[in-house]
XYZ file of C-alpha atoms in Angstrom:
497
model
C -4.610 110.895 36.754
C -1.483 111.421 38.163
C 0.152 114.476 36.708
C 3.120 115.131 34.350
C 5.787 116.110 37.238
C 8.076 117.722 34.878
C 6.805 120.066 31.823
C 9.562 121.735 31.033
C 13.296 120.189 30.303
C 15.771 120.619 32.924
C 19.163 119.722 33.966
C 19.338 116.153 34.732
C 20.628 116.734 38.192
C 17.496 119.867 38.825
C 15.036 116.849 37.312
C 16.114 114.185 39.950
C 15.726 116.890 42.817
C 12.279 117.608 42.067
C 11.174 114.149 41.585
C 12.795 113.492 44.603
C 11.151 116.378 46.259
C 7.581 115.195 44.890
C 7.895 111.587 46.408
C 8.751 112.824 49.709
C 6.104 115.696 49.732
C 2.903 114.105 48.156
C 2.370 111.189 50.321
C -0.950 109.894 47.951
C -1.689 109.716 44.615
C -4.412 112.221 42.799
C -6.782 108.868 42.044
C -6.686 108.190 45.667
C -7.406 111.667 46.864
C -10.028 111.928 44.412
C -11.810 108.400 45.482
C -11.681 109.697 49.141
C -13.238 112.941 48.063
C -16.010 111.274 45.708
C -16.947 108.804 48.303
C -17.109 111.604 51.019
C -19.529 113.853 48.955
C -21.803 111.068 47.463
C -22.158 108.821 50.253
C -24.790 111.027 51.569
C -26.822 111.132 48.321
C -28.582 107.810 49.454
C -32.119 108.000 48.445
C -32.380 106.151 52.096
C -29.898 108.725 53.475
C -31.383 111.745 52.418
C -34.828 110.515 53.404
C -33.093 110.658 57.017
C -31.635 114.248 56.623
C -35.140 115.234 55.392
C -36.491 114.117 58.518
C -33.642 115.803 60.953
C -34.685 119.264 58.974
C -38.126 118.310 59.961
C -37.559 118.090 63.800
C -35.591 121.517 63.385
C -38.750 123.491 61.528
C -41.052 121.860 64.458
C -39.907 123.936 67.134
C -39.429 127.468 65.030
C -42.773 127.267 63.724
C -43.988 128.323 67.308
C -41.554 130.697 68.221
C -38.644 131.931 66.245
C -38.020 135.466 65.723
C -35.708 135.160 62.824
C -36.864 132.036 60.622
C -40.482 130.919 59.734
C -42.362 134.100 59.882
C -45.755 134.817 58.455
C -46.149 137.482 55.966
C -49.100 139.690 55.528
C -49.750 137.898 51.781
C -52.657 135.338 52.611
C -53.665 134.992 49.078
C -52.343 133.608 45.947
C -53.548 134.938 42.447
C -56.026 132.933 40.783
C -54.090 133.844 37.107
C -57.166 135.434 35.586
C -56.755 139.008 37.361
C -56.027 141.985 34.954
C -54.755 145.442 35.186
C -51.388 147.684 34.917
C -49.078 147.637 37.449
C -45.852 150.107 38.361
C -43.133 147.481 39.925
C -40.780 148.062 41.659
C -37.611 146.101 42.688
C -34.858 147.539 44.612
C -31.538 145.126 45.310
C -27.990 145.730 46.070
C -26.721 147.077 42.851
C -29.756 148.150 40.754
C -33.188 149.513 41.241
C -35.938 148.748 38.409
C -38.905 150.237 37.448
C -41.390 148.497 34.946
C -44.758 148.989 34.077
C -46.707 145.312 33.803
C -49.590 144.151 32.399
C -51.565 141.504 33.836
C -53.854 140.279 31.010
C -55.103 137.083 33.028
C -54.901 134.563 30.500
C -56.587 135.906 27.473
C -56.348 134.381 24.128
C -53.338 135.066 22.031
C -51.626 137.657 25.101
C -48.580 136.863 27.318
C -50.123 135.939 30.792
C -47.645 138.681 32.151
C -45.664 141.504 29.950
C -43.512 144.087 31.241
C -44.516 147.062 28.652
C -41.631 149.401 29.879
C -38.741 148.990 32.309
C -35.819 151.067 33.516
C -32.689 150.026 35.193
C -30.491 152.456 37.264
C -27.721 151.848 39.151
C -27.080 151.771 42.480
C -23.409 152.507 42.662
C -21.319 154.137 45.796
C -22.249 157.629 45.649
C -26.383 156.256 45.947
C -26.002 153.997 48.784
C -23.490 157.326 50.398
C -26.747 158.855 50.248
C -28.306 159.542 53.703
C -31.772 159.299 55.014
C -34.819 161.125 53.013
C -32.278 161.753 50.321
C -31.881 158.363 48.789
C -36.053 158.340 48.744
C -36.223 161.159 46.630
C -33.704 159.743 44.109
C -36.108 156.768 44.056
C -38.770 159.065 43.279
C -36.749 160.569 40.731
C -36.216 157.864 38.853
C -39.819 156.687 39.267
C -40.464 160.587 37.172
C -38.090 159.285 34.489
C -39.457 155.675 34.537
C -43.480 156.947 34.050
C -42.347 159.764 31.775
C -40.612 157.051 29.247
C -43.662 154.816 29.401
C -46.161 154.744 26.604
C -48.352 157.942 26.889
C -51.364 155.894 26.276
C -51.001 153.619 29.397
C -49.900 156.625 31.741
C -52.515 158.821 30.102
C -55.350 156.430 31.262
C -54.608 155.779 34.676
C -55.436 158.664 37.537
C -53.078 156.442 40.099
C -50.969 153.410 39.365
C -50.727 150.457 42.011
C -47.441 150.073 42.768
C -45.372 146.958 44.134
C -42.600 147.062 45.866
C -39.755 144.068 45.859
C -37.203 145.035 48.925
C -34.089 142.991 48.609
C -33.411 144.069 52.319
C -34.641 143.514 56.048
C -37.711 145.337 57.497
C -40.071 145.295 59.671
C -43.556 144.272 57.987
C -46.517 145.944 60.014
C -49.258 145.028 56.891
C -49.151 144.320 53.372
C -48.606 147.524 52.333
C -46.418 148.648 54.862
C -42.992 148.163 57.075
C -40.513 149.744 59.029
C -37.452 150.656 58.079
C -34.463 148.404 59.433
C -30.512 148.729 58.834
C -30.291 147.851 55.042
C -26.073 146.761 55.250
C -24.161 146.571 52.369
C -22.971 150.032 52.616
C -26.052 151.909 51.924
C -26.867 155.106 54.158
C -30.657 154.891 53.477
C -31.102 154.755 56.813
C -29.777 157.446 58.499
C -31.794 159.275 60.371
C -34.871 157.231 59.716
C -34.296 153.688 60.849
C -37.824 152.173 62.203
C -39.727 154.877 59.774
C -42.515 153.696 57.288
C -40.747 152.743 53.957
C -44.104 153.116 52.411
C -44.308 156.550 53.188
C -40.454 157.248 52.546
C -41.552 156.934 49.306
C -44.589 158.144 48.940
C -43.249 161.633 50.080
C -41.019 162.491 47.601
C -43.731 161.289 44.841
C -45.972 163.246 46.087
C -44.108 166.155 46.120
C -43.425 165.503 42.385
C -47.004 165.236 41.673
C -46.532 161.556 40.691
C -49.852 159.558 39.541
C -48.874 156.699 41.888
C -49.889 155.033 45.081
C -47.816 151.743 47.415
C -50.164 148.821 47.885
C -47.854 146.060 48.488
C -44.247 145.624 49.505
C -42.609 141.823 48.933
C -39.550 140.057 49.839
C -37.914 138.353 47.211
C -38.680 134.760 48.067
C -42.561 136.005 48.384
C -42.476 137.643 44.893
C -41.082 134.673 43.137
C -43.536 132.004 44.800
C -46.503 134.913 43.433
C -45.108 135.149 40.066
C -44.944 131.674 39.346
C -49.042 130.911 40.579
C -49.899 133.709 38.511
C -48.744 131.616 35.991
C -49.011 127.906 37.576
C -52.403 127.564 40.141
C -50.168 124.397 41.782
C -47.359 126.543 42.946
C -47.404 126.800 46.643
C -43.107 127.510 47.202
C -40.320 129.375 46.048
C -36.590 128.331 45.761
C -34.146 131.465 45.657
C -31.049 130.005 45.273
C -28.358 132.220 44.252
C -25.576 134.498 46.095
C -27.576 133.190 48.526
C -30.647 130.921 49.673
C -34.291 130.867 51.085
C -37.757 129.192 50.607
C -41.158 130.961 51.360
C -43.959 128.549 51.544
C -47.629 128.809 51.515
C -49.103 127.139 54.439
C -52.074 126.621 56.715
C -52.351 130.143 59.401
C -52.747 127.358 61.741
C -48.932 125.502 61.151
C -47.278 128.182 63.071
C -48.291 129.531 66.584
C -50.699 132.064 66.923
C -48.228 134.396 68.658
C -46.668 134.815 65.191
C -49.614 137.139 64.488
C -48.796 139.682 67.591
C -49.996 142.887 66.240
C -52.016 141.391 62.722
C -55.376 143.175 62.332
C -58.374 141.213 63.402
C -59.974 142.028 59.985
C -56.861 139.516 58.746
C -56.954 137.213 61.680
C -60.579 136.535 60.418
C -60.040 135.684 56.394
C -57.083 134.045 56.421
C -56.986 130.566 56.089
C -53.021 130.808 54.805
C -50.613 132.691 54.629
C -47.059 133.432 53.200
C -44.305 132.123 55.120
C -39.992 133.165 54.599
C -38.639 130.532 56.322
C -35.082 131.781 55.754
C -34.493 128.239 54.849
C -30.775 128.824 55.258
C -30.154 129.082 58.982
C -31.484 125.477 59.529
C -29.414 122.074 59.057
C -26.564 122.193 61.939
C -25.966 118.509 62.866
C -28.321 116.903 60.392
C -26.503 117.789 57.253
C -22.829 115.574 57.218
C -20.309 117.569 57.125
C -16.663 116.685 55.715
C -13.312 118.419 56.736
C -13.607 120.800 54.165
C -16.606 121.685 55.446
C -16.165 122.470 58.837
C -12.784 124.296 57.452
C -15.248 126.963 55.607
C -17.823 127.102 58.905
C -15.077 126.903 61.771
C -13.318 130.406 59.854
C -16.658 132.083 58.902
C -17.324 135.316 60.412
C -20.549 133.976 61.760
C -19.761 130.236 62.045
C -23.198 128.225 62.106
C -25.383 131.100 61.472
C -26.412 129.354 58.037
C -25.219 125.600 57.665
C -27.630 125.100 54.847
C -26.412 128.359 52.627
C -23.046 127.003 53.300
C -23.209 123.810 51.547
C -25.654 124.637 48.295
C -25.500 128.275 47.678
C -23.150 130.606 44.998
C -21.283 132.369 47.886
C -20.194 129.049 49.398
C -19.638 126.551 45.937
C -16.236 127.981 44.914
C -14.773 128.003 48.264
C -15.672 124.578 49.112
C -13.604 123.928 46.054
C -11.310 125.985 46.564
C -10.091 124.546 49.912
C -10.033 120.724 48.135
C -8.396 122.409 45.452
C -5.169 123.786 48.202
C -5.156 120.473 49.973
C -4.683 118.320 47.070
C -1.717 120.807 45.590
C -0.094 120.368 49.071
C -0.834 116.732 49.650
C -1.338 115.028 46.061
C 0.847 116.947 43.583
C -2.335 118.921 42.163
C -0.809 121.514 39.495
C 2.523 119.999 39.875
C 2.671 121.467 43.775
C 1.591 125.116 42.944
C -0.842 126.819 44.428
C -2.583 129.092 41.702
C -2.422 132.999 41.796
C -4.716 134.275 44.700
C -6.280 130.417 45.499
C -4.634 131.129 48.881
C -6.988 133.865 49.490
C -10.611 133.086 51.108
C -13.643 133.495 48.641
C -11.255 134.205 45.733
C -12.483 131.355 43.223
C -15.669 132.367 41.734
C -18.323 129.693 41.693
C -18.883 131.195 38.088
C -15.564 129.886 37.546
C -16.345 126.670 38.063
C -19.822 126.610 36.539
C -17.585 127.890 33.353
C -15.298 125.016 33.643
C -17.801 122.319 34.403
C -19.496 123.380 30.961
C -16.479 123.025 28.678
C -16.963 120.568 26.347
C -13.984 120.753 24.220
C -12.237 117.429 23.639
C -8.954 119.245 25.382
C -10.932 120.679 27.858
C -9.460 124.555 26.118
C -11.831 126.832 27.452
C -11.660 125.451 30.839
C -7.705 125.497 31.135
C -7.494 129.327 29.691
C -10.644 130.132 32.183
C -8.323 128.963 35.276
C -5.033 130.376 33.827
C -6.938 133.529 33.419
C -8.050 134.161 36.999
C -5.395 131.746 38.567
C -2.465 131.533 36.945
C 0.418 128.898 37.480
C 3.861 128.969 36.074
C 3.309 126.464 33.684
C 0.282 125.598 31.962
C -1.973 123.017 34.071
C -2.357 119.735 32.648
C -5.133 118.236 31.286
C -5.458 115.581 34.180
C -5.114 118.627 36.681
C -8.068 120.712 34.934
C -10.471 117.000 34.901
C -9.635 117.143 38.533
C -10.900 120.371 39.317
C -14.072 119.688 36.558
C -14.411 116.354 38.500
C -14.688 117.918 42.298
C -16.963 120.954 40.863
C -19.471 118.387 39.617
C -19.185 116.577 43.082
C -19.933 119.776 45.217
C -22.696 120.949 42.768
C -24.239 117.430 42.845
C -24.216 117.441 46.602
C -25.707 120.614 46.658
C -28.343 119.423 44.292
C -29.106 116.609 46.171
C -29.201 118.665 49.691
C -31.606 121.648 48.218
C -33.965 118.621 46.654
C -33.916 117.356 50.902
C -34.663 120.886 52.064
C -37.597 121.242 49.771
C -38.699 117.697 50.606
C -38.763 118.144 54.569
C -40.792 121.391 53.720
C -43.194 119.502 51.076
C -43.493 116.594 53.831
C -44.227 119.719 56.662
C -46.982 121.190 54.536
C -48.793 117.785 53.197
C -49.295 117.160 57.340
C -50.677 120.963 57.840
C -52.988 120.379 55.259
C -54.415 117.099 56.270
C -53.000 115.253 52.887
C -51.289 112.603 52.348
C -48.356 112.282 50.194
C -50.243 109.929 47.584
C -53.230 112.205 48.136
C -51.374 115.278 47.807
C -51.277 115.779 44.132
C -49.126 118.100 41.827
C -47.163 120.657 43.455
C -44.914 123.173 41.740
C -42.223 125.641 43.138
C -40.940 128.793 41.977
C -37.349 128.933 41.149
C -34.885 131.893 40.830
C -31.233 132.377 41.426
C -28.367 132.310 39.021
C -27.285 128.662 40.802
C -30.887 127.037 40.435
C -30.781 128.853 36.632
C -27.819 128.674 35.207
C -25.614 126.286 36.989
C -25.124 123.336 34.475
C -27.544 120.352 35.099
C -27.891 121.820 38.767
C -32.172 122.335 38.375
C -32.126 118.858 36.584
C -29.892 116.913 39.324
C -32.233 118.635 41.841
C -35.276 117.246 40.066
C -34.443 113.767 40.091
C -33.491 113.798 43.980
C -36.951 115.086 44.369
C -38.749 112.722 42.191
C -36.753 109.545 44.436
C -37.600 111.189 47.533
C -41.403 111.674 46.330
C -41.492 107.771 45.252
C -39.974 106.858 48.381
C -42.883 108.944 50.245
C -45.642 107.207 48.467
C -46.065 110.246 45.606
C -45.604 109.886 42.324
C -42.568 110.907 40.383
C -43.242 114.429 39.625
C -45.416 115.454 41.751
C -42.905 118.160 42.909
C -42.140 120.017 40.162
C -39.114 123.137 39.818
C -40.131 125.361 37.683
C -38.210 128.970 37.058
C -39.556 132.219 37.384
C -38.464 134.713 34.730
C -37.929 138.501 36.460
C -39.911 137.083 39.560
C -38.996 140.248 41.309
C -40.668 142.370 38.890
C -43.714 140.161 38.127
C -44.046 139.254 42.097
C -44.703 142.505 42.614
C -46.448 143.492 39.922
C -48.811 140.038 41.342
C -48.456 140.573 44.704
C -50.502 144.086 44.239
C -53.173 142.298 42.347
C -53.436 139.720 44.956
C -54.206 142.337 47.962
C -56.958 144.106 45.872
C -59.908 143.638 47.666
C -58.613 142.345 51.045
């Protein structure tokens, strides 16, 4: 694997300096620095092993389940759809660069109809000049594009309804104070929305401007993402009972017993809630957990130790598409400097933090071409070197993506496992007793990273055999526009609480 130190002819006398120059700087040879780095990454992917990391995460959630003001926190959701519910819903789903608007139809699993359809949608986009917008007047550009969104629908579904349900997905923090309500906390990423009404209602930030349109709608539920994926998918799937958003970034919400998390997590619910629920919704912001339980190589601790919030998020820094690319990305500069990677070069921009894309090397990992083409033009596209990389140096970087990605696999599979293993207890199961479970998944990682849902999968079904469950038993399954359809669901779900 070692590669071709000389591509292009040269003087005799230049040739001899740089092989001269290449023995004295790369003291190890690209097979050795790729054995070190194999080992390193699948040692821990041990059934055995991971069965011990899965228990570390364990004794982490233990103590945040009683008091944690940032992870494991109880939602106002307490019921899951039973799939048969029916009706038209107005979703919405506002994120960091688009907000959506679709009318759904629930048609609750009649013959010969789609369980859920989106009849109409709208996408607008949420460039610099919207999120410049301050306060009460980014609200009534919602509104306005609510007007455009019903008046584009099909007359005879608007025509029939006095007041559509709406759901709201809210890519961004608030405070929830019911099911159909928060307040309003600092959004970040460079929006203005909050100016001049931080800790207001976002229901009725809304709601104002619609009303002043004369709008036929009405806010019954607001969602966070990981909530309207795991409510999407058991509209669909009775057995679901979590949700995997692994994309950008990372999270699980779980269904659980009330009872698995202290009752001072409920400061401030209504008794009439206190009283019916049995379970509830929890985010468990999944990603702050794992410090000292997940091992760690140099590379690793590289990426935390010059983060601006070093371990803030240990497990979004080892599995999720913010994080994938830069792991590689910092094997990638210490092989160039130490085994001769890319004949010594560092590649345009590789230098810089964050710059290689983890759709990069999705993109590479997925070439199939007997030359490996695609994936050398990819790379000299976004990086490129002097002279065309070889094809040993392009395997390499193929060969280390599929190492991080498979790590990552195997880690997310332990994550849902310790979670799986937390809720079996609350519910007074066993694992062999425990029967089917499935999980909502969404996230361009957990969708479209090559084999990443599959490698995931098989962790899972090892871990479940080695907990006494059957193969299976935890099943991934995605959720197509979960944002939309969870809130779309998550509206059906609250009528009649």
């Amino acid at each position: 694997m070692i590669p071709s130190l000389i591509h292009t002819v040269l003087p005799l006398t230049s040739r001899k300096r740089n092989m001269r120059e290449a023995l004295r700087t790369y003291d190890r040879t690209m097979d050795d620095f790729l054995r070190e780095t194999q080992q390193l990454l699948e040692d821990p992917l041990d059934t055995a092993r991971l069965q011990q990391i899965s228990a570390g995460l364990q004794a982490q959630f233990a103590p945040k389940l009683q008091a944690s003001d940032i992870c494991m926190l109880p939602s106002y959701n307490h019921k899951l759809p039973t799939g048969l519910e029916k009706g038209t819903y107005l979703a919405l789903d506002v994120g960091g660069s688009t907000f959506r608007i679709a009318l759904v139809e629930l048609n609750g699993k009649q013959p010969g109809a789609k369980n859920m359809r989106i009849v109409n949608m709208k996408s607008f986009k949420i460039d610099e000049k919207v999120r410049q917008r301050r306060g009460t007047d980014f609200f009534d550009w919602m509104a306005e594009k609510i007007e455009i969104a019903l008046a584009e629908a099909p007359p005879q579904k608007v025509d029939n309804m006095d007041s559509f349900p709406m759901g709201l997905s809210w890519s961004f923090p608030i405070e929830q104070t019911s099911s159909r309500s928060g307040n309003l906390l600092d959004m970040g990423k460079g929006f203005h929305a909050t100016d001049g009404v931080l800790g207001q209602d976002l229901s009725k930030l809304i709601m104002a401007p619609c009303r002043k349109r004369n709008l036929p709608v009405h806010m019954d539920s607001i969602v966070n993402d990981s909530s309207a994926t795991l409510l999407s998918r058991a509209y669909e799937d009775p057995s679901t009972r979590f949700a995997v958003i692994l994309g950008t970034g990372f999270n699980i919400s779980v269904h659980l017993p009330v009872s698995s998390l202290a009752s001072t997590k409920y400061k401030g619910y209504p008794r009439k809630w206190l009283d019916e629920a049995t379970h509830v919704l929890v985010n468990t912001e999944c990603s702050m957990f794992g410090k000292n339980v997940f091992p760690t190589t140099r590379w690793d601790d590289q990426l935390n130790a010059t983060h601006m919030r070093p371990d803030f998020q240990p497990f979004e820094h080892m599995i999720s598409g913010r994080y994938l690319g830069e792991i590689v990305r910092l094997i990638i500069v210490e092989a160039v400097r130490t085994a001769g990677l890319f004949s010594g070069e560092i590649p345009a921009k590789m230098n810089e933090p964050y710059s290689l894309d983890t759709g990069t090397i999705a993109a590479m990992e997925m070439d199939g071409s007997k030359h490996l083409t695609n994936a050398t033009a990819l790379l000299q596209s976004k990086h490129p070197l002097s002279k065309l990389p070889s094809y040993n140096d392009i395997q390499f970087v193929r060969q280390i993506s599929q190492l991080i990605s498979h790590r990552a696999a195997g880690f997310l599979a332990t994550g849902i496992h310790a979670l799986w293993v937390l809720r079996t207890t609350a519910e007074g199961l066993t694992p062999a007793s425990a029967g089917r479970m499935s999980i909502g998944c969404n996230g361009s990682v957990i969708e479209k990273y090559p084999l990443f849902k599959e490698l995931c999968q098989e962790h899972l079904n090892e871990l479940a055999i080695a907990s006494g469950a059957e193969s299976g038993s935890i099943k991934l399954e995605i959720a197509v526009e979960s944002a939309i359809f969870g809130a779309a669901v998550s509206v059906c779900s609250l009528e009649g609480q």
